[in-house]
Short mmCIF file of C-alpha atoms in Angstrom, two decimals:
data_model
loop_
_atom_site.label_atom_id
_atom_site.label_comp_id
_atom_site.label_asym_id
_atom_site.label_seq_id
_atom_site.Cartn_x
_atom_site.Cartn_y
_atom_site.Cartn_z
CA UNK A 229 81.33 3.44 7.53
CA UNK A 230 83.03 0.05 7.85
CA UNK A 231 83.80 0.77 11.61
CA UNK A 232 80.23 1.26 11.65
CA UNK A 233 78.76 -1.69 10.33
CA UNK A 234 81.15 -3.83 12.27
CA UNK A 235 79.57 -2.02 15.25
CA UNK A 236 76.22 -2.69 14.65
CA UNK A 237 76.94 -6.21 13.61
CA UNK A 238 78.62 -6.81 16.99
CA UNK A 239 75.68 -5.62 18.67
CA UNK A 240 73.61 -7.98 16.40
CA UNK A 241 75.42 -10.40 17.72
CA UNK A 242 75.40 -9.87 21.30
CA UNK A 243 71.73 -9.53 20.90
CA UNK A 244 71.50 -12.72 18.93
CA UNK A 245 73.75 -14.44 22.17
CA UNK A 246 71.80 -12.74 24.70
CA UNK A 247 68.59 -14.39 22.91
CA UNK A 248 70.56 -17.72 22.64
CA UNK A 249 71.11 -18.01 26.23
CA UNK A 250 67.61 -17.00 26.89
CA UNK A 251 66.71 -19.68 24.77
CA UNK A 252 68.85 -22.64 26.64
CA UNK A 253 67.86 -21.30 30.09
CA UNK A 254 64.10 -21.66 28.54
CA UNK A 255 64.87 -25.67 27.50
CA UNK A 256 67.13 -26.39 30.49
CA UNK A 257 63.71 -24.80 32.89
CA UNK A 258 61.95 -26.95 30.31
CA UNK A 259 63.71 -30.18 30.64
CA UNK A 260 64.16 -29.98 34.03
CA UNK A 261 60.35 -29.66 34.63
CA UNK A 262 60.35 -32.97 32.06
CA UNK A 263 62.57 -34.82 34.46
CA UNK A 264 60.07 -33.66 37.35
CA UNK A 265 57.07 -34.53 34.95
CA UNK A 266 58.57 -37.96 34.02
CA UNK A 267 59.42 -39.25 38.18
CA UNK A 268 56.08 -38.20 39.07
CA UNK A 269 54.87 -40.42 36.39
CA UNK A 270 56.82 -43.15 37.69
CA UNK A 271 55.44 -42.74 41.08
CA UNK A 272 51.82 -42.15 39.46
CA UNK A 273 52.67 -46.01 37.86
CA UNK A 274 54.08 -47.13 40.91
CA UNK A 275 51.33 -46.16 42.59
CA UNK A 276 48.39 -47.33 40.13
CA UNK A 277 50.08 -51.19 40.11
CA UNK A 278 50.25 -50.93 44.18
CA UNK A 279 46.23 -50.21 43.91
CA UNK A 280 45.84 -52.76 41.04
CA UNK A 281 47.68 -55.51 42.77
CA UNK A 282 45.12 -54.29 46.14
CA UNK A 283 42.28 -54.42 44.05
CA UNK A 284 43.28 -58.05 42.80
CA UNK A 285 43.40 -59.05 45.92
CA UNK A 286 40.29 -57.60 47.82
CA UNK A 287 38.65 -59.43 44.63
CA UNK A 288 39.86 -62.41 45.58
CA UNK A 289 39.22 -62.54 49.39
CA UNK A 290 35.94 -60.88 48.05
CA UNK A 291 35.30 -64.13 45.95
CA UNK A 292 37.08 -66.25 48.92
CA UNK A 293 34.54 -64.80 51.67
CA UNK A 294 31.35 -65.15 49.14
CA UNK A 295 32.49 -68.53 48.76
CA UNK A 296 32.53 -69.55 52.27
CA UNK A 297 29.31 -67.04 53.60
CA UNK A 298 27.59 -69.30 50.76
CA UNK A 299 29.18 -72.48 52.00
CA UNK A 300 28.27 -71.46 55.47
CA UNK A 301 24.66 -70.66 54.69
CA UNK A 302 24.02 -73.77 52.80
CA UNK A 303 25.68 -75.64 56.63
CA UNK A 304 23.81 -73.08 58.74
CA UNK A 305 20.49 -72.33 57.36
CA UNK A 306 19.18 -76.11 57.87
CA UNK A 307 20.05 -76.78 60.86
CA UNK A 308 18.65 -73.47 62.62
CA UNK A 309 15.28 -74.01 60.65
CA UNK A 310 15.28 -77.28 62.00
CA UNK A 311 16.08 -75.64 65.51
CA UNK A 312 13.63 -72.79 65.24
CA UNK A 313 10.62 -75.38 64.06
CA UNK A 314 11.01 -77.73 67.00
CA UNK A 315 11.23 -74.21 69.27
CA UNK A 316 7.54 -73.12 67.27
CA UNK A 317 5.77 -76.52 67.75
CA UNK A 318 6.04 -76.41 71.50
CA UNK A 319 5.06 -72.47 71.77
CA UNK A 320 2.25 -72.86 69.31
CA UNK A 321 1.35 -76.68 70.63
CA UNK A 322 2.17 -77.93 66.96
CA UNK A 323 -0.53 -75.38 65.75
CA UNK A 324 2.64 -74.45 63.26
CA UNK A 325 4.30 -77.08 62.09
CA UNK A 326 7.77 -75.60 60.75
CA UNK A 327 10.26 -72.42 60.10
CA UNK A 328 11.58 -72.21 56.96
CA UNK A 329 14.48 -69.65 55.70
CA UNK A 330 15.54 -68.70 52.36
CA UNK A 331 18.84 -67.60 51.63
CA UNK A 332 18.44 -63.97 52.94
CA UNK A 333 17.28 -65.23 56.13
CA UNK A 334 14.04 -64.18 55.77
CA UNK A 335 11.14 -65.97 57.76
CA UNK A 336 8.49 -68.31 56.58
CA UNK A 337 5.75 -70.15 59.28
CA UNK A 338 4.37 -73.21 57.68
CA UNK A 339 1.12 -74.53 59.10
CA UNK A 340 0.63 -78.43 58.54
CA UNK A 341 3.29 -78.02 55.58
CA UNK A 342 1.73 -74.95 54.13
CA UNK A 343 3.67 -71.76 53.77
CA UNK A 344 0.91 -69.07 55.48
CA UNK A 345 1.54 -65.77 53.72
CA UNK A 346 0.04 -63.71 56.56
CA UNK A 347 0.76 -63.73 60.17
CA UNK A 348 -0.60 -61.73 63.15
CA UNK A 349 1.87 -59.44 65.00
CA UNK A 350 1.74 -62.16 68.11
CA UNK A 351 2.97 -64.86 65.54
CA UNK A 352 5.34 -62.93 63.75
CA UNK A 353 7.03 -61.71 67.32
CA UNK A 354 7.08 -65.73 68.57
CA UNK A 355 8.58 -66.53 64.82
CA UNK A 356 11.50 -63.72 65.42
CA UNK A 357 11.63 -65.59 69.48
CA UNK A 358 12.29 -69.07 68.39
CA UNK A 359 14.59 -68.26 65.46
CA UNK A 360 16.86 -66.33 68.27
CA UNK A 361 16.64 -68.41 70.27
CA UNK A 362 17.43 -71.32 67.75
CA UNK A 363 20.79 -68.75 66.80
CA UNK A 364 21.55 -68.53 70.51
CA UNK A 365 21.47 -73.03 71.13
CA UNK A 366 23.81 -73.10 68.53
CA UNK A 367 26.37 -71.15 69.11
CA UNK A 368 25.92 -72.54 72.35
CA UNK A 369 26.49 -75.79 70.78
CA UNK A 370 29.40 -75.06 68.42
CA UNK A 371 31.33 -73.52 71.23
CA UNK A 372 31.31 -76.90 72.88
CA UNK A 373 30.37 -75.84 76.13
CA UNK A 374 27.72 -73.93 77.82
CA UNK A 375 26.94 -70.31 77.19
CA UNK A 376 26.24 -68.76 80.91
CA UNK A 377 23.80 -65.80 80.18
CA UNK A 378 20.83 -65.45 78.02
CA UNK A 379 18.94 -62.07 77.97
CA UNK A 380 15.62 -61.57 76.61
CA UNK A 381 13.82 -58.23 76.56
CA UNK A 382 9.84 -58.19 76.60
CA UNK A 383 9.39 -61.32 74.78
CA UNK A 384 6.06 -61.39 76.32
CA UNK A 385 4.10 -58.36 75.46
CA UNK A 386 1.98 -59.69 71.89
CA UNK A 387 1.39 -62.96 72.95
CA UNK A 388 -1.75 -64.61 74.75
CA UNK A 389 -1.01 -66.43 78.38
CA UNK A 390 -0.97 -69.63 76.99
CA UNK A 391 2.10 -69.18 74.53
CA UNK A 392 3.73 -66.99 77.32
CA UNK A 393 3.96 -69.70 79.66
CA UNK A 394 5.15 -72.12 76.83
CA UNK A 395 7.79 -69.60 76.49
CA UNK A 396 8.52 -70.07 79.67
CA UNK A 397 8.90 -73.80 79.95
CA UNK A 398 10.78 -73.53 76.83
CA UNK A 399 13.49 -71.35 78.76
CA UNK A 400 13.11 -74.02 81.31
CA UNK A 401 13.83 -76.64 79.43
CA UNK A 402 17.16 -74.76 77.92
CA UNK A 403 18.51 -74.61 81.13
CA UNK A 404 20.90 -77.38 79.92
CA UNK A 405 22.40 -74.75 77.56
CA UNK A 406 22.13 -71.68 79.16
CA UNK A 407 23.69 -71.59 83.11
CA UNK A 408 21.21 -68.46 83.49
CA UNK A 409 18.34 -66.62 81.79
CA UNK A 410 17.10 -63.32 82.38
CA UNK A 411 14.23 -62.62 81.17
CA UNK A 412 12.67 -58.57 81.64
CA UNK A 413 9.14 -57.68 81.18
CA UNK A 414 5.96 -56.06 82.74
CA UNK A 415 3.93 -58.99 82.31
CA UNK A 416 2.78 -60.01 86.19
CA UNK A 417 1.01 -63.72 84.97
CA UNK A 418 4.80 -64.90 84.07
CA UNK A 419 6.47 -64.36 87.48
CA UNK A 420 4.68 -67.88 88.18
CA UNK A 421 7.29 -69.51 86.32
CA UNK A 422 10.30 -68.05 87.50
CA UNK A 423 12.82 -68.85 89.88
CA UNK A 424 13.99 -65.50 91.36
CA UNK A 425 12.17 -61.90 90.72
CA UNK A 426 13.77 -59.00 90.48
CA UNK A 427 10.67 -55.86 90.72
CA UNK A 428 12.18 -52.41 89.51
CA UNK A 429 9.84 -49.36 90.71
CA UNK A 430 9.58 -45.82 90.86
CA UNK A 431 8.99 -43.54 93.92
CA UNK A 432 7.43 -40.16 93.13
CA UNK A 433 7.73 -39.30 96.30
CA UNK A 434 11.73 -39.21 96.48
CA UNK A 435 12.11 -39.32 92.99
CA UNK A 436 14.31 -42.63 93.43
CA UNK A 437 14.10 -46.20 91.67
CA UNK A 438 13.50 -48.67 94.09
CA UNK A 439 14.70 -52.43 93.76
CA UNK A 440 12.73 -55.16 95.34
CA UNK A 441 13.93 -59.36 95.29
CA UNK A 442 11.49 -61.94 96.03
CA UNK A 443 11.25 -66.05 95.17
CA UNK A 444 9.14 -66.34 91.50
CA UNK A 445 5.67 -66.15 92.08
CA UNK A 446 5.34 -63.62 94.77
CA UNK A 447 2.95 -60.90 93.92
CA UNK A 448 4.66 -57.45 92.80
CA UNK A 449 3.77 -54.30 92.00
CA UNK A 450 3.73 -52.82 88.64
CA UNK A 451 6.66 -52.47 87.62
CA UNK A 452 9.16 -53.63 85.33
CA UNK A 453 10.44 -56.93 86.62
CA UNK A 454 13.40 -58.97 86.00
CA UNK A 455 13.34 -62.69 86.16
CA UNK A 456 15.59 -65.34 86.38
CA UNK A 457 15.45 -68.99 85.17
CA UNK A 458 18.54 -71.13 86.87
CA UNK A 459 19.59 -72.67 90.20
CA UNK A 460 21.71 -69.21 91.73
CA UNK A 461 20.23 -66.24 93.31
CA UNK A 462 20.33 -63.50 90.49
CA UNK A 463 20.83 -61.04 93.28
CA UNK A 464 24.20 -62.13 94.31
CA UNK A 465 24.98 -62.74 90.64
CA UNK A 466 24.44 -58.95 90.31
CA UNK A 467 26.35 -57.90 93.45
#
């Protein structure tokens, strides 16, 4: 009976080890996947102060570039107003007397110092004209020497003969800035004023464009033409 009990208690007690060591390979699995949990934590940290110290600094070139875009704006804004109103008293013949711009950039036409609330589609395309074209004299200006091409793309179209040739004498007249301007429109009356024309037509019967230079002036077709304001021959320019 004693042989017996000794039996069964050994077996107890392999049981009891076999559940031990089950137990230790439980906490070593355990700590081990503590020791993974606890480095990817680190790297989790490491990571969150790398975006933190990111974020502090996009906040401060945020706060840097506000700054100056403000700075900028309060340089800018005058002085193309001021550009842009001297451009609208010649093309309206001082009908409008100034261009203001708020801090958005948003367009105002004053007539004899009064802000007018509503403008026609014609006025509102020549306000859009001369505060481009104030934009475009100074950069020309800031970059301290002359800006050789200036593009404009049916300009003409809402507005009445009289304020398209003022246009015109206007791109005349910023010659001094601009080496050449191109101007492109189907208006015929303006061709007057250029230098070189440039008359873009289709052929139905071959199915072709056909390209046609002549001296400003010349009567053309109708299509689209392309005319240049400056002393060279746009045609070799473009050759």
């Amino acid at each position: 009976a004693e042989f017996d009990a000794a039996i069964a208690e050994l077996r107890s007690s392999e049981l009891a080890a076999m559940s031990a060591q089950g137990d230790v390979q439980a906490a070593q699995a355990t700590f081990k996947m503590a020791e993974h949990a606890d480095a990817e934590l680190k790297r989790t940290r490491d990571k969150l102060e790398e975006v933190l110290r990111a974020k502090r600094l996009h906040d401060e070139l945020d706060r840097a570039y506000s700054d100056i875009r403000t700075d900028l704006n309060l340089q800018l804004r005058p002085e193309i107003s001021e550009l842009a109103s001297s451009f609208l008293v010649e093309l309206t013949d001082a009908r409008y007397s100034e261009l203001e711009l708020d801090d958005q950039y948003r367009l105002t036409v004053l007539e004899e110092g009064v802000p007018k609330p509503v403008i026609s589609g014609g006025e509102e395309d020549l306000a859009n004209l001369v505060f481009r074209l104030a934009i475009s004299q100074m950069i020309a200006e800031r970059a301290g020497q002359e800006l050789s091409l200036l593009i404009l793309d049916e300009v003409f179209g809402s507005l009445d003969e009289s304020r398209r040739q003022n246009v015109v004498e206007l791109l005349r007249r910023l010659g001094d800035r601009f080496e050449q301007v191109i101007v492109i429109t189907h208006i015929e009356s303006v061709r007057e004023g250029l230098d070189r024309v440039i008359e873009v037509s289709y052929d139905e019967t071959s199915g072709t464009s056909r390209v046609a230079t002549s001296d400003g002036g010349a009567a053309g077709g109708s299509g689209p033409v392309v005319g240049r304001i400056g002393a060279d021959d746009l045609a070799a320019a473009l050759s």
